[in-house]
Short mmCIF file of C-alpha atoms in Angstrom, two decimals:
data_model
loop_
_atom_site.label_atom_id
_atom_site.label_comp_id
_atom_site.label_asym_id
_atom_site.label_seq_id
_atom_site.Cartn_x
_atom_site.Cartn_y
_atom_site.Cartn_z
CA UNK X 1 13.94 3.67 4.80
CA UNK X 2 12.73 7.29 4.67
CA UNK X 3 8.78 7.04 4.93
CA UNK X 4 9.15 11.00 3.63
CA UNK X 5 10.84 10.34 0.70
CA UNK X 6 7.73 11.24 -1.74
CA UNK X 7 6.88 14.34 0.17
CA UNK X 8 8.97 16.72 -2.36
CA UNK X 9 8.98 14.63 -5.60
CA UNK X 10 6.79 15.63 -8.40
CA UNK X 11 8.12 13.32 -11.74
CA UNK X 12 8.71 9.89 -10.74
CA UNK X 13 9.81 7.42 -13.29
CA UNK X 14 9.15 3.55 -13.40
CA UNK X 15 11.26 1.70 -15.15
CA UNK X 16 9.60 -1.80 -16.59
CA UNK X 17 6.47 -0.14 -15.54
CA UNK X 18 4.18 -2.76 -17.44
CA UNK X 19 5.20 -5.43 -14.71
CA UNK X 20 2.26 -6.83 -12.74
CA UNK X 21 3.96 -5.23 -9.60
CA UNK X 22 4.27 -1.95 -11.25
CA UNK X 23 1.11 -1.09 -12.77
CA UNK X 24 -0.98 -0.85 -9.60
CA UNK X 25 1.89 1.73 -8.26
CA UNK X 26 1.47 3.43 -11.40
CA UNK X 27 -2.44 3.67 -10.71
CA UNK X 28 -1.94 4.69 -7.30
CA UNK X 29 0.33 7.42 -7.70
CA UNK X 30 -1.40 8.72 -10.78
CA UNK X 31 -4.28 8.85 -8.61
CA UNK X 32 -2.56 10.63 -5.66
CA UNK X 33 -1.22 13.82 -8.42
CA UNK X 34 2.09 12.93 -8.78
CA UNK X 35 3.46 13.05 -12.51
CA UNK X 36 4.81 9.61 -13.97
CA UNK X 37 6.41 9.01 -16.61
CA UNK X 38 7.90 4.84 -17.74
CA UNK X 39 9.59 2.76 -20.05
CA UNK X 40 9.14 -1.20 -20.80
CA UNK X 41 10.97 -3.42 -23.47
CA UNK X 42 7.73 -4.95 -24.84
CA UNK X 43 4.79 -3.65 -26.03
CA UNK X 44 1.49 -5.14 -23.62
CA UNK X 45 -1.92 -4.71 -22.88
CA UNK X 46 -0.99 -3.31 -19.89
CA UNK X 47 0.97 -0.64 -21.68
CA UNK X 48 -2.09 0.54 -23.40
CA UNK X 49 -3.58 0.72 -20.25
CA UNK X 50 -1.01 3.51 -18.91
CA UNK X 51 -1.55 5.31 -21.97
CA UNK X 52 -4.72 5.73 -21.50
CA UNK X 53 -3.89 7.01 -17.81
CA UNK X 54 -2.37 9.57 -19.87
CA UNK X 55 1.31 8.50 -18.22
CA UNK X 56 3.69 9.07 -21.42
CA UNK X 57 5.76 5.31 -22.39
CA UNK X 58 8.78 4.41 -23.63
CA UNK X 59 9.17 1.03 -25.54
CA UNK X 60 13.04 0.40 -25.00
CA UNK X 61 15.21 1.15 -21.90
CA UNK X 62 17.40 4.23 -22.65
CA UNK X 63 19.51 6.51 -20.31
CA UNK X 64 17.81 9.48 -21.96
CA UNK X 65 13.94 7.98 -20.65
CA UNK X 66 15.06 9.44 -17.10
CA UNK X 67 15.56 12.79 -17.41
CA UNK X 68 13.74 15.14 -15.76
CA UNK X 69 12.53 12.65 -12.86
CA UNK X 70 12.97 13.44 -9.10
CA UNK X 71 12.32 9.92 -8.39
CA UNK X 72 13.02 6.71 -9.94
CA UNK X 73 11.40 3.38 -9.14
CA UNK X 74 12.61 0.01 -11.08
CA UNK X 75 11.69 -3.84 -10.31
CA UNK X 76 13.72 -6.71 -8.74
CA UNK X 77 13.75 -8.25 -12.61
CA UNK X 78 15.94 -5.12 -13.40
CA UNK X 79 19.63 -6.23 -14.10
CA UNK X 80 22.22 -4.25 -12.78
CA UNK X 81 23.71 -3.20 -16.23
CA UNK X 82 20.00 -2.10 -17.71
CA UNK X 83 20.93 1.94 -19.33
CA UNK X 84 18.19 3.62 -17.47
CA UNK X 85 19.18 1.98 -13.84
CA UNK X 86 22.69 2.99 -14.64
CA UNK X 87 22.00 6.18 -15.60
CA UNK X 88 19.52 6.69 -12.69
CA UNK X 89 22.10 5.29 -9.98
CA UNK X 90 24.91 8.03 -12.07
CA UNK X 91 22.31 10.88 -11.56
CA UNK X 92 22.64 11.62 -7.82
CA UNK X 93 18.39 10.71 -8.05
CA UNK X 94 17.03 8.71 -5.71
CA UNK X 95 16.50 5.41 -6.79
CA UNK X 96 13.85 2.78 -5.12
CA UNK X 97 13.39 -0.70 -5.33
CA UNK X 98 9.20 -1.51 -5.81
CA UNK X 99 8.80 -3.00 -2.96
CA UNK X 100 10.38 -0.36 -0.67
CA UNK X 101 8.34 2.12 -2.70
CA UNK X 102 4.78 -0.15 -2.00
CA UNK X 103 6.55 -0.66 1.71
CA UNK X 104 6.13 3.05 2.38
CA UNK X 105 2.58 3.63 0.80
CA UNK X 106 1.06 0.98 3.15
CA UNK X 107 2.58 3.29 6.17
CA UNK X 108 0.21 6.05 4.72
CA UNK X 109 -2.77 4.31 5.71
CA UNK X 110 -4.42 3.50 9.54
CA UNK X 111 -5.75 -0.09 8.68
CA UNK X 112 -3.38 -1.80 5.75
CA UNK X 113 -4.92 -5.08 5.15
CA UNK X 114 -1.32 -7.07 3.75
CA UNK X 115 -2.45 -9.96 2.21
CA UNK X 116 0.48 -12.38 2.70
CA UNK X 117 0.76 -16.88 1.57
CA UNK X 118 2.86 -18.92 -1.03
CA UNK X 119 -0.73 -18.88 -3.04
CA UNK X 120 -3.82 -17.46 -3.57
CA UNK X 121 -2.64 -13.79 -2.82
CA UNK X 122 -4.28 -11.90 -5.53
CA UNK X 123 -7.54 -13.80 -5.41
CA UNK X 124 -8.22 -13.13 -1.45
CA UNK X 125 -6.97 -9.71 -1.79
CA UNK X 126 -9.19 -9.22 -4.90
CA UNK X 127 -11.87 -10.58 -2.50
CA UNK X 128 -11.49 -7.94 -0.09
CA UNK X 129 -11.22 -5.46 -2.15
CA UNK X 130 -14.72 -5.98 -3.86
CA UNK X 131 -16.22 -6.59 -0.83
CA UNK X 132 -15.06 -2.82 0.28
CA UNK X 133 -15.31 -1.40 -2.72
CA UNK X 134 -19.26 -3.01 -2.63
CA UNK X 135 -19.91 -1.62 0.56
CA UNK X 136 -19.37 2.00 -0.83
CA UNK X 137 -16.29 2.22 1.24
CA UNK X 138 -13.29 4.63 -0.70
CA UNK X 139 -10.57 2.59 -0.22
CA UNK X 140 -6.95 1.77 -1.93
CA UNK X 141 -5.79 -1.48 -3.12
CA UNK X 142 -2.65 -2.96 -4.53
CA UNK X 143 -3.11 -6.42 -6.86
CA UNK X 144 -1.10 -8.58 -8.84
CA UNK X 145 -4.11 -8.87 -10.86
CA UNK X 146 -6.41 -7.16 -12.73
CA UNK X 147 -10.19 -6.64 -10.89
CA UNK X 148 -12.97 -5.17 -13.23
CA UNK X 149 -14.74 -2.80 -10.18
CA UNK X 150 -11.69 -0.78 -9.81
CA UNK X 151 -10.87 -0.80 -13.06
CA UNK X 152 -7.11 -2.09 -13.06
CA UNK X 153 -5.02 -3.53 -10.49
CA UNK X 154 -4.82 -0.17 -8.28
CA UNK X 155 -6.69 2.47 -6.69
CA UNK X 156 -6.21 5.52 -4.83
CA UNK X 157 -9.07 6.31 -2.13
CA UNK X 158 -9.40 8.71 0.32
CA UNK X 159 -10.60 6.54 3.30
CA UNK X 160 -7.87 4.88 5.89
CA UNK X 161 -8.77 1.65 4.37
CA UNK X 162 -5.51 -0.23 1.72
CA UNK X 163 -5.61 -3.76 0.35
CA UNK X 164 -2.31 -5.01 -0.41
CA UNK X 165 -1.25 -7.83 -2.34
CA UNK X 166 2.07 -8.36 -0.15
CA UNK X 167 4.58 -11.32 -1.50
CA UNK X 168 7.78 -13.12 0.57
CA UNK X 169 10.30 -12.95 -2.82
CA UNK X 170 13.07 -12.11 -1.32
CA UNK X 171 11.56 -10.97 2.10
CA UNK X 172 9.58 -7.85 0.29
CA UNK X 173 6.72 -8.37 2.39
CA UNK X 174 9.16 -7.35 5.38
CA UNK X 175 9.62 -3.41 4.18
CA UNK X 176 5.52 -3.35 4.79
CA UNK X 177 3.20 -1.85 7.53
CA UNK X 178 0.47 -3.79 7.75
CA UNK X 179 -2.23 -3.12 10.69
CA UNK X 180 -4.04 -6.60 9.55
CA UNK X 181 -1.91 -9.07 8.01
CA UNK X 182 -3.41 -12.36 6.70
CA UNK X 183 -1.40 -15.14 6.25
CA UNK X 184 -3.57 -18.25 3.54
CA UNK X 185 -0.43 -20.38 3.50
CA UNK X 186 3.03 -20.93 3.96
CA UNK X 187 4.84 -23.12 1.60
CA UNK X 188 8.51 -24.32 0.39
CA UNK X 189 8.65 -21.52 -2.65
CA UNK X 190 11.84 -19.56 -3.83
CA UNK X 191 14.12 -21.89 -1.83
CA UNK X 192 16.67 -20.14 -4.30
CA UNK X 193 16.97 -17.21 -1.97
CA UNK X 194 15.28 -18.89 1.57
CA UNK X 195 17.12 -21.94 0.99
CA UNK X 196 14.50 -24.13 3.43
CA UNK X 197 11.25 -24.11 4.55
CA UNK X 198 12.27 -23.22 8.16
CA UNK X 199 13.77 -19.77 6.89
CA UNK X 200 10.30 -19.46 5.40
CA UNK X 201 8.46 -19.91 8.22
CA UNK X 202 10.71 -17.75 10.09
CA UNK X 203 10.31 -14.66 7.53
CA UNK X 204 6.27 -15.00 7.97
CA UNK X 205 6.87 -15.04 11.73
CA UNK X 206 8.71 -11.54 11.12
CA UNK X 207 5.87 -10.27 9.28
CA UNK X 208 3.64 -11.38 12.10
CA UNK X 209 5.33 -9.75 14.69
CA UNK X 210 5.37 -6.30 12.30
CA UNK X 211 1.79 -6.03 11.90
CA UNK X 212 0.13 -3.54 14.33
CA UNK X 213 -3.15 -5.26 15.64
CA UNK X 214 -4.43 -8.12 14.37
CA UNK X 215 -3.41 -11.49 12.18
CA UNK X 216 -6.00 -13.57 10.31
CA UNK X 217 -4.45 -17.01 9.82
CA UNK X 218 -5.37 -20.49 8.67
CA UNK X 219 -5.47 -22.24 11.43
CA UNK X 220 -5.90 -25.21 9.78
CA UNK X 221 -2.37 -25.02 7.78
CA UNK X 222 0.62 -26.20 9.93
CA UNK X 223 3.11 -24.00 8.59
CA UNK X 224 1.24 -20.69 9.29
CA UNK X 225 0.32 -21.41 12.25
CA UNK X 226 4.11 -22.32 12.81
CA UNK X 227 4.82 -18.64 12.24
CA UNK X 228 2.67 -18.04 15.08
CA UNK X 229 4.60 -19.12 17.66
CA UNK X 230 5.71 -16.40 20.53
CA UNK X 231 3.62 -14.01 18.67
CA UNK X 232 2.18 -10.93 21.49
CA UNK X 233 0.10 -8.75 21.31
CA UNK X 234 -1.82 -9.21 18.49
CA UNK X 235 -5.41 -10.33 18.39
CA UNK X 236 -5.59 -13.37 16.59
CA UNK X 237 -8.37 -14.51 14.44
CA UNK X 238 -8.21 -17.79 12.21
CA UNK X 239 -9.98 -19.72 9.56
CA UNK X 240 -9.80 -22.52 8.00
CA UNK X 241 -11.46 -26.14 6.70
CA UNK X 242 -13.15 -27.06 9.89
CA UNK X 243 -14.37 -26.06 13.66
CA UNK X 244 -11.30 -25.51 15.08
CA UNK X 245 -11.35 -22.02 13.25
CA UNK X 246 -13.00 -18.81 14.03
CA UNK X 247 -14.35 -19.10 10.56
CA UNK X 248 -15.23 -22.12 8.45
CA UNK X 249 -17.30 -23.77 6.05
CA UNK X 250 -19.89 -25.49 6.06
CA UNK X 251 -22.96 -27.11 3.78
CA UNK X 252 -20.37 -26.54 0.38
CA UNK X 253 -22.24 -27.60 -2.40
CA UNK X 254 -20.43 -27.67 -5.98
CA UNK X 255 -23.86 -25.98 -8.55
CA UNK X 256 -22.07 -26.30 -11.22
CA UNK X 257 -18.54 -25.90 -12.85
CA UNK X 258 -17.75 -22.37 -11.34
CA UNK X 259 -20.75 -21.70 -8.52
CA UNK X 260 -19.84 -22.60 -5.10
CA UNK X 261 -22.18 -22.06 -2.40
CA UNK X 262 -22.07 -22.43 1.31
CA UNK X 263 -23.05 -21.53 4.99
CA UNK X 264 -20.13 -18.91 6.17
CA UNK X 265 -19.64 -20.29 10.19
CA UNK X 266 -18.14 -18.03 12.94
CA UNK X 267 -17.45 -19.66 16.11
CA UNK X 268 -20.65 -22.27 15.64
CA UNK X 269 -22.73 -19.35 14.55
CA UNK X 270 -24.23 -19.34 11.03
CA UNK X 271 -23.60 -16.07 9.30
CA UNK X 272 -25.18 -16.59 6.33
CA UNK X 273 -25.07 -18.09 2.92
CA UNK X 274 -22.19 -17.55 0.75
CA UNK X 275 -22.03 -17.94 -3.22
CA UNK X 276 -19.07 -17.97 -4.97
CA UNK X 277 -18.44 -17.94 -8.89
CA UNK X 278 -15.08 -18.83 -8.77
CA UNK X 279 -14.04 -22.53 -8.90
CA UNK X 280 -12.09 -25.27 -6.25
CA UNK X 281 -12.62 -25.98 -2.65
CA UNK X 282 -8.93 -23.55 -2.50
CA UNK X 283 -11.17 -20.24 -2.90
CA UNK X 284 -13.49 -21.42 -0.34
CA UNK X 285 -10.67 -21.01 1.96
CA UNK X 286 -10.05 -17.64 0.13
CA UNK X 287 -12.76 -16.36 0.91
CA UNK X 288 -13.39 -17.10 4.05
CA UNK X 289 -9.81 -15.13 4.67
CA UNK X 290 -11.50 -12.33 3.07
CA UNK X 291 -14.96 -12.48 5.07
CA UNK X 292 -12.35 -12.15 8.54
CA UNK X 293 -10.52 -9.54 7.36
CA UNK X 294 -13.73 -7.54 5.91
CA UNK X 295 -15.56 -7.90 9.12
CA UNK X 296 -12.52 -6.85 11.13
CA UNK X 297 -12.63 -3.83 9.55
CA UNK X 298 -16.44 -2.92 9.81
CA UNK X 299 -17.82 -4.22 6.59
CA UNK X 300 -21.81 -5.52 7.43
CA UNK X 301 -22.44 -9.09 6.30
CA UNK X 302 -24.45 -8.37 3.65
CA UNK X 303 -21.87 -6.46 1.52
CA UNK X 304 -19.53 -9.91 2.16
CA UNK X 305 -22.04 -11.81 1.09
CA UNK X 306 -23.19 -9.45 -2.24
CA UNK X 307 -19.29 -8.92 -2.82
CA UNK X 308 -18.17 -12.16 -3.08
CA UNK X 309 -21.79 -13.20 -5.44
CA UNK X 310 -20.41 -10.22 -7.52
CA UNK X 311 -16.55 -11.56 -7.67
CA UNK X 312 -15.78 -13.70 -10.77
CA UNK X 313 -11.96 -13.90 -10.52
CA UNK X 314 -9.86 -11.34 -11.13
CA UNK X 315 -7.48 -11.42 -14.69
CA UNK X 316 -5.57 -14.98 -15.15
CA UNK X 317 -7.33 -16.67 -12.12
CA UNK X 318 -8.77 -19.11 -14.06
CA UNK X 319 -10.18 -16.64 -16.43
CA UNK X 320 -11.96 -17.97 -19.42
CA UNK X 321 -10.93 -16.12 -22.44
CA UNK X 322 -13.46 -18.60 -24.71
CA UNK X 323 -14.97 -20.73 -26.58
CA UNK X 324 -14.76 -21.83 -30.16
CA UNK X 325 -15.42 -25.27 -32.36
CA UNK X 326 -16.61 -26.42 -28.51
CA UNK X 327 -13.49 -26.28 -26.80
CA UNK X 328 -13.40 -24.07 -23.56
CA UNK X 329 -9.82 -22.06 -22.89
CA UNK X 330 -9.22 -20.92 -19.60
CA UNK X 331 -6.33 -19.10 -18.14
CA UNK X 332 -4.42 -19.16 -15.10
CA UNK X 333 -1.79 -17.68 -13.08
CA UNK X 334 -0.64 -20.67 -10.96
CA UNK X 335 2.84 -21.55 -10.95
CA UNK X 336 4.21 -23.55 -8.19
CA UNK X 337 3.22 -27.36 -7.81
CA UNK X 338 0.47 -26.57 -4.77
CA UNK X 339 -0.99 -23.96 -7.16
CA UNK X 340 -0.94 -26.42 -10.10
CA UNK X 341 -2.45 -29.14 -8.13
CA UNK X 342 -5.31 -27.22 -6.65
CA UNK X 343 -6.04 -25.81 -10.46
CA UNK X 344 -5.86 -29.09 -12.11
CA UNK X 345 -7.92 -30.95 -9.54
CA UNK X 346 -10.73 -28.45 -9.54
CA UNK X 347 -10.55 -28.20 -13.43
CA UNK X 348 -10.48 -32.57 -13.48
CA UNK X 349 -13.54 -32.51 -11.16
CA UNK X 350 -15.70 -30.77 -13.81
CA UNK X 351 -17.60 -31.77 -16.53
CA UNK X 352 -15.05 -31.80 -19.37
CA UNK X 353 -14.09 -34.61 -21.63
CA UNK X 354 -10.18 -34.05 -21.43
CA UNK X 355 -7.95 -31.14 -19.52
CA UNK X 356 -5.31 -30.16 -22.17
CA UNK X 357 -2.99 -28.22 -19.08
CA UNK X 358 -0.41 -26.21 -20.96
CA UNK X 359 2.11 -25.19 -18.99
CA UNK X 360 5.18 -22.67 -19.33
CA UNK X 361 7.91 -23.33 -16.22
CA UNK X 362 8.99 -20.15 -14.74
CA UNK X 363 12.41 -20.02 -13.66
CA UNK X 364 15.40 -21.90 -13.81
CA UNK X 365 15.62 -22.25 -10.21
CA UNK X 366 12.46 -22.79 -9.37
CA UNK X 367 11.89 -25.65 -11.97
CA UNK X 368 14.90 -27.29 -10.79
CA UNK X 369 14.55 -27.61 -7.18
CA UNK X 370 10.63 -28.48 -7.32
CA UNK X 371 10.96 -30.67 -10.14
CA UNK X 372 9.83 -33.92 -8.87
CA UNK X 373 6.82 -32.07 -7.42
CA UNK X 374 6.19 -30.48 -10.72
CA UNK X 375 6.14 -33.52 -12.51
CA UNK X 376 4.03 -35.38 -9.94
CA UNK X 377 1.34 -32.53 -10.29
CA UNK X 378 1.21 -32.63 -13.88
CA UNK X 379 0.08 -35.89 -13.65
CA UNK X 380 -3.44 -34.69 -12.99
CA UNK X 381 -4.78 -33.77 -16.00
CA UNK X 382 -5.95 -35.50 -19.19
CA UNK X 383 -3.04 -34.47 -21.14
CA UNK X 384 0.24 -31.84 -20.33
CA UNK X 385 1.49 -30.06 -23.01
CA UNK X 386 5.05 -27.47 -21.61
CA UNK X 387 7.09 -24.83 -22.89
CA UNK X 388 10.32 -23.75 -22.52
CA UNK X 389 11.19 -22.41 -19.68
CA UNK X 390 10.62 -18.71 -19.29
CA UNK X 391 14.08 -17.99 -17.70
CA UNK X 392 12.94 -14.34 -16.27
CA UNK X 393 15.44 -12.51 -13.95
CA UNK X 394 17.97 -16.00 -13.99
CA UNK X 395 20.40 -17.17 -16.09
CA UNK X 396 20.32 -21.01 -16.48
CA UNK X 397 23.25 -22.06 -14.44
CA UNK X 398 21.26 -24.97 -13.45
CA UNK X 399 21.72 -26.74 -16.42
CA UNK X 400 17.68 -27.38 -16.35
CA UNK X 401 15.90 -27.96 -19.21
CA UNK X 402 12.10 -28.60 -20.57
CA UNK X 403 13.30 -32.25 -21.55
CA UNK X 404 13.73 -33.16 -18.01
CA UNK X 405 10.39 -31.91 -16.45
CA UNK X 406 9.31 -33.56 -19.64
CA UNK X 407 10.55 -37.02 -19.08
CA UNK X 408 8.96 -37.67 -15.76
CA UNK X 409 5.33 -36.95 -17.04
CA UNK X 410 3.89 -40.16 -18.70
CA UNK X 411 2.71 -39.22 -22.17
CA UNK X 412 3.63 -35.73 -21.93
CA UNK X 413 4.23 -33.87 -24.79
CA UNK X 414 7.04 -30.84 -25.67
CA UNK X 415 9.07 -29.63 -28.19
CA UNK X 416 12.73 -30.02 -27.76
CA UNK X 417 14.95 -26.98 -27.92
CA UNK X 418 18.91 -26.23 -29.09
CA UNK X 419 19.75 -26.30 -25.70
CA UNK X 420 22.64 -23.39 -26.95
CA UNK X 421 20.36 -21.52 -27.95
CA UNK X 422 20.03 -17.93 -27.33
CA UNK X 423 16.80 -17.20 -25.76
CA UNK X 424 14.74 -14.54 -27.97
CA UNK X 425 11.39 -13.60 -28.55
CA UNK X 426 11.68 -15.24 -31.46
CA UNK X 427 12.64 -18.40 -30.90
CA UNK X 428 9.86 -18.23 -27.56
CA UNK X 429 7.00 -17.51 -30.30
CA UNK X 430 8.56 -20.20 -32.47
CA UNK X 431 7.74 -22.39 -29.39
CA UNK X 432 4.34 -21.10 -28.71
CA UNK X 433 3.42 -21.33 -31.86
CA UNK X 434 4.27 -25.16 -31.77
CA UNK X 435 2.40 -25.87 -28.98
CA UNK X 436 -0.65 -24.09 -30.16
CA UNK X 437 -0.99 -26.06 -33.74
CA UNK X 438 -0.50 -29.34 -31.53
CA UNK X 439 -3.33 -28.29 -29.02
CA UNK X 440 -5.73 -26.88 -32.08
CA UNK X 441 -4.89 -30.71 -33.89
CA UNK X 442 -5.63 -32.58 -31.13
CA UNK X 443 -8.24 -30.84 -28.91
CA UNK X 444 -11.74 -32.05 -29.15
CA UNK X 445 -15.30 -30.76 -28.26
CA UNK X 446 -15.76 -31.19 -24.90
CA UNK X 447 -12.99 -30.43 -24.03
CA UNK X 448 -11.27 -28.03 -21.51
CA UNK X 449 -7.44 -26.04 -22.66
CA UNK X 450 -5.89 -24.34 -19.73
CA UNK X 451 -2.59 -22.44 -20.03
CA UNK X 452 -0.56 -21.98 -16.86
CA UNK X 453 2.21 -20.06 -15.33
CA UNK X 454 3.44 -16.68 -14.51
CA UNK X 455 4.65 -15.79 -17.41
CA UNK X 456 3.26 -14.93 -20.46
CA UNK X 457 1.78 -18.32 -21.26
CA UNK X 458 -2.03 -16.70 -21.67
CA UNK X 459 -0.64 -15.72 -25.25
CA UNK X 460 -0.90 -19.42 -26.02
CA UNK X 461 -4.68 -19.48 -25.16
CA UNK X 462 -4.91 -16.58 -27.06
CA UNK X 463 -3.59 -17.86 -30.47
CA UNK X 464 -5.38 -20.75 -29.89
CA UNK X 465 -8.59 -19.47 -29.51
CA UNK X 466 -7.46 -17.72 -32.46
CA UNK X 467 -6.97 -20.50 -34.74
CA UNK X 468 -9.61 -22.55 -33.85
CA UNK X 469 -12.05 -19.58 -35.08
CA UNK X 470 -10.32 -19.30 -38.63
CA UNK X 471 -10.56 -23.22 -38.70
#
């Protein structure tokens, strides 16, 4: 990879640059000078929010939407035969995946903080970065997610300082430089391309061994600290659910549904009190990821303890988008069954009458090889309400469909499809629009609607919310 390769570029075009991966690029290198320009199929929130960047949008992928550019960036999610790609690979331009574009930014930077673990990425590294950002410390960050102090999902300081959001699909997490990596979790997820948990382990071990001085790791999760092993070199600092960690938790007292407090612990020493506004014992562990990596790089105490009081999740982390006729909708990003479980038993342990979990699959692949896991975890909840699938960057050679996720939930409710269907935006509105009447006819007061998934299953929450208020 040529770490120089944005040295002489001055237009650099994005292609699908409303992805979740994109957007804090976009910020970044808007912030930096450089002149972008993008294109996206769909018209999004996040759209608007380039436009208002003042980065000029297409809406439709077109050879024409490239000209001009020195550089041109696309997603994984890209296929091969999409006009621009074509036309950019045709054009003698060079051409980089995202994550080999994100790979060289964090080799700008003297202390990269790559945020690495099957779950809970964006939260911890939204963490961090308000607790930097509190302390009054310039920094960059990459997120999947959106965080209300910077404004977006990405930011472009001028201290040595980045936060980045740094995922294993398809070993991207691998092109990266981090000085501090932090590893939450390792888990069995896109077994499509790792094919078994062992080749998962070993691509965390690789990121281990490429990070430059020090690894914050829960010690208390057997897989990560697998990826551990014949690791040199590297100072080594861990936390995790009890003693045996550097850092660890203790006095955790549940306020209320979303306020967490407790006594941060470092080596038997009380640091202080911690309060957190963000629910389930799995952000505890979040944050105390985020308090290691904070102090590691210089950040006092009490800016850990005044960031985290300030956090309050950042976008579709168990966001609550409102409240109407008495019913609560929240939103959330999880998507594989650990995610699921530790959203739908935090959500079960509050004070709700019934937990309507909506859920929208995402991927064929993924469905299909975790479905008994799926279906166990959706289990948990009052009720479980699915979508379609939302296919993404697959085809469905599985021969997978809603029906059969469907069938091993007791009492779970869907709509069935024409399986030879063509998928269209369309027919995937048809189906949101059939689980949102069901939801707004059977929902009560009291109770709590939570949408799930990756996807674009917060629309649902939306158009319930919606029609509950014209009810």
């Amino acid at each position: 990879m040529d770490l120089n390769i944005l040295k002489d570029k001055k237009h650099i075009h994005f292609i699908g640059i409303g992805g979740s991966g994109m957007y804090p690029l976009a910020q970044i290198l808007h912030g930096q000078g450089y002149y972008l320009t993008g294109s996206d199929n769909n018209e999004t929130e996040t759209l608007d929010a380039v436009r208002k960047m003042g980065i000029p949008v297409f809406v439709g992928q077109r050879a024409e939407n490239i000209e001009g550019a020195d550089l041109i960036v696309h997603t994984a999610a890209i296929m091969a035969d999409n006009p621009e790609l074509v036309a950019a690979k045709a054009s003698g331009v060079p051409v980089l995946e995202r994550a080999d574009l994100l790979g060289i930014i964090t080799s700008w930077y003297e202390n990269a903080i790559c945020v690495s673990g099957t779950h809970g990425k964006t939260s911890t590294t939204s963490m961090i970065t308000q607790i930097i950002y509190t302390a009054g410390v310039d920094l960059s960050a990459y997120i999947g997610g959106k965080l209300p102090c910077i404004g977006g999902s990405g930011i472009a300081g001028k201290s040595d300082i980045l936060v980045c959001e740094s995922c294993e699909f398809e070993d991207h997490f691998l092109k990266f430089f981090p000085d501090i990596a932090v590893v939450l979790n390792v888990d069995a997820d896109h077994l499509d391309y790792f094919g078994t948990l062992e080749n998962i382990i070993k691509s965390f071990k690789k990121f281990n061994e490429n990070t430059t001085k020090c690894i914050v790791i829960n010690g208390t999760d057997e897989n990560s600290m697998k990826s551990l092993e014949g690791i040199e070199g590297k100072e080594i600092i861990t936390f995790g659910s009890d003693s045996s960690c550097d850092y660890y938790a203790e006095n955790i007292k549940h306020e209320n549904d979303l306020l967490t407090t407790y006594d941060a612990m470092y080596k038997g020493e009380k640091l202080g009190k911690i309060t957190l506004n963000v629910a389930g014992i799995h952000n505890v562990l979040n944050s105390l990821a985020a308090i290691a990596a904070s102090r590691y790089v210089g950040i006092d105490f009490e800016y850990i303890q005044k960031g985290l009081a300030d956090f309050h999740g950042a976008k579709r982390r168990f966001e609550k988008l409102g409240y109407e006729k008495g019913i609560t909708v929240v939103d959330d990003y999880a998507h594989h069954p650990t995610e699921l479980k530790a959203i739908l038993t935090a959500a079960m342990d509050m004070s709700f009458k019934n937990v309507w979990a909506v859920f929208q699959p995402f991927t064929f692949s993924r469905t299909k090889i975790l479905l008994d896991d799926f279906a166990e975890v959706l289990q948990i909840p009052t009720h479980a309400v699915l979508t379609d699938i939302m296919g993404s960057r697959e085809k469905n050679t599985y021969g997978i469909f809603t029906r059969h996720l469907a069938e091993k939930i007791p009492g779970c409710v869907y709509f069935p499809q024409d399986e030879n269907a063509e998928w269209t935006d369309e027919r995937k509105y048809f189906n949101f629009g059939q689980v949102c009447d069901y939801i707004c006819e059977h929902a009560q007061e009291g109770d709590l609607v939570i949408t799930l998934g990756c996807g674009d299953a917060y629309k649902i929450a939306k158009m319930v919310l919606n029609k509950l208020a014209e009810e």
